[in-house]
Amino acid sequence: MVDKVLVTGGAGFIGSHLVDRLMNEGFGVVVLDDFSGGKRENLSSHLGEPNFCLVEGDVRNEADVKSALEGVNAVFHLAATVSVDLSVKNPLLVNEVNVGGTLNVLRESVRADVKRFVYASSCAVYGEPAHVPISEDHPTKPTSPYGVSKLAAEHYCKVFCEVYGLETVCLRFFNVYGPRQSMGPYSGVISQFIEQLKRGKPPVIFGDGTQTRDFVHVDDVVAGALCALNSEECVGNVINVGSGKETSIKKLADILITLFGVQGIKPRCSTPRAGDISRSCADLSKAERLLEYKPRLSLKKGLKQMLIEQVKHENVSEG
Ligand code: UD2
């Protein structure tokens, strides 16, 4: 029985939501994070709890991973360098962390007799899709070193399942959004649009806004990850985790403008972003079959919830 889990990257955006859920469900939780992307405040409600342990360390470091794995029987491996742009500027670093780090955590997990290993992969492994919705057997042609690193790590997971019997599952996350998503020049389109609208500025669309994405709320992603811990059928598989809905960037801007209630603001179109894919949408048949996964939050509902949470958070920080 799984009672103690390790979440690598547990102080990050998705990781910290997963930690909240696991703590709520009564698991013992260890977080391994080097705080290169994650924030301590994302874990503040758990620090000092008897069934929570924080190990500040690096997934590339054998001793750090060994100590984080003590008594653990399942691993959620989310720690990674997540910026596509950074991967173009510094492919060696991304390879070290995302591939070397994963290999290190896999190897130590085998040594520590871990049962289940859930890996956070990405739709970046597909590259420009030949068709949508994208099923898992769609060709993988990553277009960035980041995508290559995620695909390489998936292969390691599969081999560790076949060769060492570690129960690995790879989840290909689509465009995840929700509270605690980082804000900065390279953060996702939803954070960008929200910041622009907060300042009373029009959302800036790169290109004509007809490009599409599959936006999935972090609560749905966490629910999918939990299913991957419990399902027997999913072992050794790669599985899409998205919303199964295709939304254009123009439509996203319109939804946010309506939610902000700002009349008269229209999105502004600017130069297309180099390397952008034109469409993306997950085929969820496999996730439904193997994980009984069903996304619950529509984009409108999820965005509304996210804005309410943000207002609450800002009031608390100011007050
Ligand atoms: C997502 C992931 C990335 C990787 C990739 C794989 C996020 C934040 N990033 O990149 O890690 O997995 O998928 O394909 O989930 N856009 C604007 N205005 C802005 C910002 C973005 O129009 O201010 C457009 C952008 O040109 C793109 C779309 O919005 O067409 C989504 O951009 P993104 O950066 O949120 O995510 P994406 O799909 O490039």
Coordinates of N, CA and C in Angstrom, one line a residue, residues 100-263:
G100 N 19.1 13.9 -17.2 CA 20.0 13.4 -16.2 C 19.3 13.3 -14.8
G101 N 18.6 14.4 -14.5 CA 17.9 14.4 -13.2 C 16.8 13.3 -13.1
T102 N 16.1 13.1 -14.2 CA 15.1 12.0 -14.2 C 15.7 10.7 -14.1
L103 N 16.8 10.5 -14.8 CA 17.5 9.2 -14.7 C 18.0 8.9 -13.3
N104 N 18.5 9.9 -12.7 CA 19.0 9.8 -11.3 C 17.8 9.4 -10.3
V105 N 16.7 10.1 -10.5 CA 15.5 9.8 -9.6 C 15.0 8.4 -9.9
L106 N 15.0 8.0 -11.2 CA 14.6 6.7 -11.5 C 15.5 5.6 -10.9
R107 N 16.8 5.8 -11.0 CA 17.7 4.8 -10.5 C 17.6 4.7 -9.0
E108 N 17.5 5.9 -8.3 CA 17.4 5.9 -6.8 C 16.1 5.3 -6.4
S109 N 15.0 5.5 -7.2 CA 13.7 4.9 -6.9 C 13.8 3.4 -6.9
V110 N 14.5 2.8 -7.9 CA 14.7 1.4 -7.9 C 15.4 0.9 -6.7
R111 N 16.5 1.6 -6.4 CA 17.3 1.2 -5.2 C 16.5 1.3 -3.9
A112 N 15.5 2.3 -3.9 CA 14.8 2.5 -2.6 C 13.5 1.6 -2.6
D113 N 13.4 0.8 -3.7 CA 12.2 -0.1 -3.7 C 10.9 0.6 -3.9
V114 N 10.9 1.7 -4.6 CA 9.6 2.4 -4.8 C 8.8 1.6 -5.7
K115 N 7.4 1.7 -5.5 CA 6.5 0.9 -6.3 C 6.1 1.6 -7.6
R116 N 5.5 2.8 -7.4 CA 4.9 3.5 -8.5 C 5.7 4.8 -8.8
F117 N 5.9 5.2 -10.0 CA 6.7 6.3 -10.4 C 5.9 7.1 -11.5
V118 N 5.3 8.3 -11.2 CA 4.5 9.0 -12.1 C 5.4 10.2 -12.7
Y119 N 5.5 10.2 -14.0 CA 6.4 11.2 -14.6 C 5.6 12.3 -15.3
A120 N 5.9 13.6 -15.0 CA 5.2 14.7 -15.6 C 5.9 15.0 -16.9
S121 N 5.3 14.5 -18.0 CA 5.8 14.8 -19.4 C 5.0 15.9 -19.9
S122 N 5.1 16.1 -21.2 CA 4.5 17.3 -21.8 C 4.0 17.1 -23.3
C123 N 3.0 17.8 -23.7 CA 2.6 17.8 -25.1 C 3.7 18.3 -26.0
A124 N 4.7 18.9 -25.5 CA 5.8 19.4 -26.3 C 6.5 18.2 -27.0
V125 N 6.3 17.0 -26.6 CA 6.9 15.8 -27.3 C 6.3 15.7 -28.7
Y126 N 5.1 16.2 -29.0 CA 4.5 16.0 -30.3 C 5.0 17.0 -31.3
G127 N 5.4 18.2 -30.9 CA 5.7 19.2 -31.9 C 4.5 19.7 -32.7
E128 N 4.7 20.1 -33.9 CA 3.5 20.6 -34.7 C 2.6 19.4 -35.0
P129 N 1.4 19.4 -34.6 CA 0.6 18.2 -34.8 C 0.1 18.0 -36.3
A130 N 0.1 16.8 -36.7 CA -0.3 16.5 -38.1 C -1.9 16.5 -38.1
H131 N -2.5 16.3 -36.9 CA -3.9 16.3 -36.8 C -4.3 16.5 -35.4
V132 N -5.5 17.0 -35.1 CA -6.1 17.1 -33.8 C -7.4 16.4 -33.8
P133 N -7.9 15.9 -32.6 CA -7.1 15.8 -31.4 C -5.9 14.8 -31.5
I134 N -4.9 15.1 -30.6 CA -3.7 14.3 -30.7 C -3.8 13.1 -29.8
S135 N -3.7 11.9 -30.3 CA -3.7 10.8 -29.5 C -2.2 10.4 -29.2
E136 N -2.0 9.5 -28.3 CA -0.7 9.2 -27.8 C 0.2 8.5 -28.9
D137 N -0.5 7.9 -29.9 CA 0.3 7.3 -31.0 C 0.6 8.2 -32.1
H138 N 0.3 9.5 -31.9 CA 0.7 10.5 -32.9 C 2.2 10.6 -32.9
P139 N 2.9 10.8 -34.1 CA 4.3 10.8 -34.1 C 4.9 11.9 -33.2
T140 N 6.0 11.6 -32.6 CA 6.7 12.6 -31.7 C 7.8 13.2 -32.5
K141 N 7.6 14.5 -32.7 CA 8.7 15.3 -33.4 C 8.9 16.6 -32.6
P142 N 9.5 16.6 -31.5 CA 9.7 17.8 -30.7 C 10.4 18.9 -31.5
T143 N 10.0 20.1 -31.2 CA 10.7 21.2 -31.9 C 11.6 22.1 -31.1
S144 N 11.8 21.6 -29.8 CA 12.7 22.4 -28.9 C 13.5 21.4 -28.1
P145 N 14.7 21.8 -27.6 CA 15.5 20.9 -26.7 C 14.6 20.5 -25.5
Y146 N 13.7 21.4 -25.1 CA 12.8 21.1 -24.0 C 12.0 19.8 -24.3
G147 N 11.4 19.8 -25.5 CA 10.5 18.7 -26.0 C 11.4 17.4 -26.1
V148 N 12.6 17.6 -26.6 CA 13.5 16.4 -26.7 C 13.8 15.8 -25.3
S149 N 14.0 16.7 -24.4 CA 14.3 16.3 -23.0 C 13.2 15.5 -22.4
K150 N 12.0 16.0 -22.6 CA 10.8 15.3 -22.1 C 10.6 13.9 -22.7
L151 N 10.8 13.9 -24.0 CA 10.7 12.6 -24.7 C 11.7 11.6 -24.3
A152 N 13.0 12.1 -24.1 CA 14.1 11.2 -23.7 C 13.7 10.6 -22.3
A153 N 13.3 11.5 -21.4 CA 12.9 11.0 -20.1 C 11.8 10.0 -20.1
E154 N 10.8 10.2 -21.0 CA 9.7 9.2 -21.2 C 10.3 7.8 -21.5
H155 N 11.3 7.8 -22.4 CA 11.9 6.6 -22.8 C 12.6 5.9 -21.7
Y156 N 13.3 6.7 -20.9 CA 13.9 6.1 -19.7 C 12.9 5.5 -18.7
C157 N 11.7 6.2 -18.6 CA 10.7 5.7 -17.7 C 10.2 4.3 -18.2
K158 N 10.0 4.2 -19.5 CA 9.5 3.0 -20.1 C 10.5 1.8 -19.9
V159 N 11.8 2.2 -20.1 CA 12.8 1.1 -20.0 C 13.0 0.7 -18.5
F160 N 12.8 1.7 -17.6 CA 12.9 1.3 -16.2 C 11.7 0.4 -15.8
C161 N 10.6 0.6 -16.4 CA 9.4 -0.3 -16.2 C 9.8 -1.7 -16.7
E162 N 10.3 -1.8 -17.9 CA 10.5 -3.1 -18.5 C 11.7 -3.8 -17.9
V163 N 12.8 -3.1 -17.7 CA 14.0 -3.7 -17.2 C 14.1 -3.9 -15.7
Y164 N 13.6 -2.9 -15.0 CA 13.7 -3.0 -13.5 C 12.4 -3.2 -12.8
G165 N 11.3 -3.3 -13.5 CA 10.0 -3.5 -12.9 C 9.4 -2.3 -12.1
L166 N 10.0 -1.2 -12.2 CA 9.5 0.0 -11.6 C 8.2 0.4 -12.3
E167 N 7.1 0.6 -11.6 CA 5.8 0.9 -12.2 C 5.7 2.3 -12.7
T168 N 6.3 2.6 -13.8 CA 6.3 4.0 -14.3 C 5.0 4.3 -15.2
V169 N 4.6 5.5 -15.1 CA 3.5 6.1 -15.9 C 3.9 7.5 -16.3
C170 N 3.8 7.8 -17.6 CA 4.1 9.1 -18.1 C 2.9 9.9 -18.5
L171 N 2.7 11.0 -17.9 CA 1.5 11.9 -18.2 C 1.9 13.0 -19.1
R172 N 1.3 13.2 -20.2 CA 1.7 14.3 -21.1 C 0.7 15.5 -20.8
F173 N 1.2 16.4 -20.0 CA 0.3 17.6 -19.7 C 0.2 18.5 -20.9
F174 N -1.0 19.0 -21.1 CA -1.1 20.1 -22.1 C -0.9 21.4 -21.5
N175 N -1.6 22.5 -21.9 CA -1.4 23.8 -21.4 C -2.1 24.0 -20.0
V176 N -1.3 23.8 -19.0 CA -1.9 23.8 -17.6 C -2.0 25.3 -17.1
Y177 N -3.1 25.6 -16.5 CA -3.2 27.0 -15.9 C -3.9 26.9 -14.6
G178 N -3.8 28.0 -13.8 CA -4.4 28.0 -12.5 C -3.7 28.9 -11.6
P179 N -4.1 29.0 -10.3 CA -3.5 29.8 -9.3 C -2.0 29.4 -9.1
R180 N -1.2 30.3 -8.8 CA 0.3 30.1 -8.5 C 1.1 30.0 -9.8
Q181 N 0.5 30.1 -11.0 CA 1.3 30.0 -12.2 C 2.2 31.2 -12.2
S182 N 3.5 31.0 -12.5 CA 4.5 32.1 -12.4 C 4.2 33.2 -13.4
M183 N 4.5 34.4 -13.0 CA 4.3 35.5 -13.9 C 5.7 36.1 -14.2
G184 N 5.9 36.3 -15.5 CA 7.2 36.8 -16.0 C 7.2 36.9 -17.5
P185 N 8.2 37.3 -18.1 CA 8.2 37.5 -19.5 C 7.9 36.2 -20.3
Y186 N 8.3 35.1 -19.7 CA 8.1 33.8 -20.4 C 7.0 32.9 -19.9
S187 N 6.1 33.5 -19.0 CA 5.0 32.7 -18.4 C 4.0 32.5 -19.5
G188 N 3.0 31.7 -19.2 CA 2.0 31.3 -20.2 C 1.1 32.4 -20.6
V189 N 0.4 32.2 -21.7 CA -0.5 33.2 -22.2 C -1.6 33.7 -21.2
I190 N -2.1 32.8 -20.4 CA -3.2 33.2 -19.5 C -2.7 34.2 -18.5
S191 N -1.5 33.9 -17.9 CA -0.9 34.8 -16.9 C -0.6 36.2 -17.6
Q192 N -0.1 36.1 -18.8 CA 0.2 37.4 -19.6 C -1.1 38.2 -19.7
F193 N -2.1 37.6 -20.3 CA -3.4 38.3 -20.5 C -4.0 38.9 -19.2
I194 N -3.9 38.1 -18.2 CA -4.5 38.6 -16.9 C -3.7 39.8 -16.4
E195 N -2.4 39.8 -16.5 CA -1.6 40.9 -16.1 C -1.9 42.2 -16.9
Q196 N -2.0 42.0 -18.2 CA -2.3 43.1 -19.1 C -3.6 43.7 -18.8
L197 N -4.7 42.8 -18.6 CA -6.0 43.4 -18.3 C -6.0 44.0 -16.9
K198 N -5.3 43.5 -16.0 CA -5.2 44.2 -14.6 C -4.7 45.6 -14.7
R199 N -3.8 45.8 -15.7 CA -3.2 47.1 -15.9 C -4.1 48.0 -16.8
G200 N -5.3 47.4 -17.2 CA -6.2 48.2 -18.1 C -5.7 48.2 -19.6
K201 N -4.7 47.3 -19.9 CA -4.2 47.2 -21.2 C -4.8 46.1 -22.0
P202 N -4.9 46.2 -23.4 CA -5.4 45.1 -24.2 C -4.5 43.9 -24.2
P203 N -5.0 42.7 -24.2 CA -4.2 41.5 -24.3 C -3.5 41.5 -25.6
V204 N -2.2 41.2 -25.6 CA -1.4 41.2 -26.9 C -1.3 39.8 -27.4
I205 N -1.9 39.6 -28.6 CA -1.9 38.3 -29.2 C -0.7 38.2 -30.2
F206 N 0.1 37.1 -30.1 CA 1.2 37.0 -31.1 C 0.6 36.3 -32.3
G207 N 0.5 37.0 -33.4 CA -0.1 36.4 -34.6 C -1.5 36.9 -34.7
D208 N -2.4 36.1 -35.4 CA -3.7 36.6 -35.6 C -4.7 36.0 -34.6
G209 N -4.2 35.1 -33.7 CA -5.1 34.6 -32.6 C -5.9 33.4 -33.1
T210 N -5.6 32.9 -34.3 CA -6.4 31.7 -34.7 C -5.7 30.4 -34.2
Q211 N -4.5 30.5 -33.7 CA -3.8 29.3 -33.2 C -4.6 28.9 -31.9
T212 N -4.5 27.5 -31.8 CA -5.3 27.0 -30.7 C -4.5 26.2 -29.7
R213 N -5.0 26.1 -28.5 CA -4.4 25.3 -27.4 C -5.4 24.6 -26.6
D214 N -5.0 23.5 -25.9 CA -5.8 22.8 -25.0 C -5.4 23.3 -23.6
F215 N -6.3 24.1 -23.0 CA -6.0 24.7 -21.7 C -6.7 23.8 -20.6
V216 N -5.9 23.3 -19.7 CA -6.4 22.4 -18.7 C -6.1 23.0 -17.3
H217 N -7.2 23.0 -16.4 CA -7.0 23.6 -15.1 C -6.1 22.6 -14.2
V218 N -5.3 23.3 -13.4 CA -4.4 22.5 -12.6 C -5.1 21.5 -11.6
D219 N -6.3 21.8 -11.2 CA -7.1 20.8 -10.4 C -7.4 19.5 -11.1
D220 N -7.7 19.7 -12.4 CA -7.9 18.5 -13.3 C -6.6 17.7 -13.5
V221 N -5.5 18.4 -13.7 CA -4.2 17.7 -13.8 C -3.9 16.9 -12.6
V222 N -4.1 17.5 -11.4 CA -3.8 16.9 -10.1 C -4.7 15.6 -10.0
A223 N -5.9 15.8 -10.4 CA -6.9 14.6 -10.3 C -6.3 13.5 -11.2
G224 N -5.8 13.8 -12.4 CA -5.3 12.8 -13.3 C -4.1 12.2 -12.7
A225 N -3.2 12.9 -12.1 CA -2.0 12.4 -11.4 C -2.4 11.4 -10.3
L226 N -3.4 11.8 -9.6 CA -3.8 10.9 -8.5 C -4.4 9.5 -9.0
C227 N -5.1 9.6 -10.2 CA -5.6 8.4 -10.8 C -4.4 7.5 -11.2
A228 N -3.3 8.2 -11.7 CA -2.1 7.4 -12.1 C -1.4 6.7 -11.0
L229 N -1.7 7.2 -9.8 CA -1.1 6.5 -8.6 C -1.9 5.2 -8.3
N230 N -3.2 5.3 -8.6 CA -4.0 4.2 -8.1 C -4.4 3.1 -9.2
S231 N -4.4 3.5 -10.5 CA -4.8 2.6 -11.5 C -3.8 1.5 -11.8
E232 N -4.2 0.3 -11.9 CA -3.3 -0.8 -12.3 C -3.0 -0.8 -13.8
E233 N -4.0 -0.4 -14.5 CA -4.0 -0.6 -16.0 C -3.0 0.4 -16.6
C234 N -2.7 1.5 -16.0 CA -1.9 2.6 -16.6 C -0.4 2.3 -16.6
V235 N 0.1 1.3 -15.9 CA 1.5 1.1 -15.7 C 2.2 0.8 -17.1
G236 N 3.3 1.5 -17.3 CA 4.1 1.4 -18.5 C 3.6 2.2 -19.7
N237 N 2.6 3.0 -19.5 CA 2.0 3.8 -20.5 C 2.3 5.3 -20.5
V238 N 2.2 5.9 -21.7 CA 2.2 7.4 -21.8 C 0.7 7.8 -22.0
I239 N 0.3 8.8 -21.3 CA -1.2 9.2 -21.3 C -1.3 10.7 -21.4
N240 N -2.1 11.2 -22.3 CA -2.4 12.6 -22.4 C -3.3 13.1 -21.2
V241 N -2.9 14.2 -20.7 CA -3.8 14.9 -19.7 C -4.1 16.3 -20.1
G242 N -5.3 16.5 -20.6 CA -5.6 17.9 -21.0 C -7.1 18.1 -20.7
S243 N -7.7 19.0 -21.5 CA -9.1 19.3 -21.3 C -9.9 18.6 -22.4
G244 N -9.2 18.3 -23.5 CA -9.9 17.7 -24.7 C -10.7 18.7 -25.5
K245 N -10.5 20.0 -25.1 CA -11.2 21.1 -25.8 C -10.1 22.0 -26.5
E246 N -10.4 22.4 -27.7 CA -9.5 23.3 -28.4 C -10.0 24.7 -28.4
T247 N -9.2 25.6 -27.9 CA -9.6 27.0 -27.8 C -8.6 27.9 -28.5
S248 N -9.1 28.9 -29.3 CA -8.2 29.8 -30.0 C -7.7 30.9 -29.0
I249 N -6.6 31.4 -29.3 CA -6.1 32.5 -28.4 C -7.0 33.7 -28.5
K250 N -7.6 34.0 -29.6 CA -8.5 35.1 -29.7 C -9.7 34.8 -28.8
K251 N -10.2 33.6 -28.8 CA -11.4 33.3 -28.0 C -11.0 33.4 -26.5
L252 N -9.8 33.0 -26.1 CA -9.3 33.1 -24.8 C -9.3 34.6 -24.3
A253 N -8.8 35.4 -25.2 CA -8.7 36.9 -24.9 C -10.1 37.4 -24.7
D254 N -11.1 37.0 -25.5 CA -12.5 37.4 -25.4 C -13.1 37.0 -24.0
I255 N -12.8 35.7 -23.7 CA -13.3 35.2 -22.4 C -12.8 36.0 -21.2
L256 N -11.5 36.3 -21.3 CA -10.9 37.1 -20.1 C -11.4 38.5 -20.1
I257 N -11.6 39.1 -21.3 CA -12.1 40.5 -21.3 C -13.5 40.5 -20.7
T258 N -14.3 39.5 -21.0 CA -15.7 39.4 -20.5 C -15.6 39.2 -19.0
L259 N -14.7 38.3 -18.5 CA -14.6 38.1 -17.1 C -14.2 39.3 -16.3
F260 N -13.3 40.1 -16.9 CA -12.8 41.3 -16.3 C -13.9 42.4 -16.3
G261 N -14.9 42.2 -17.2 CA -15.9 43.2 -17.3 C -15.4 44.5 -17.8
V262 N -14.4 44.5 -18.6 CA -13.9 45.8 -19.2 C -14.5 46.0 -20.6
Q263 N -15.3 47.0 -20.7 CA -15.9 47.2 -22.0 C -14.9 48.0 -22.8

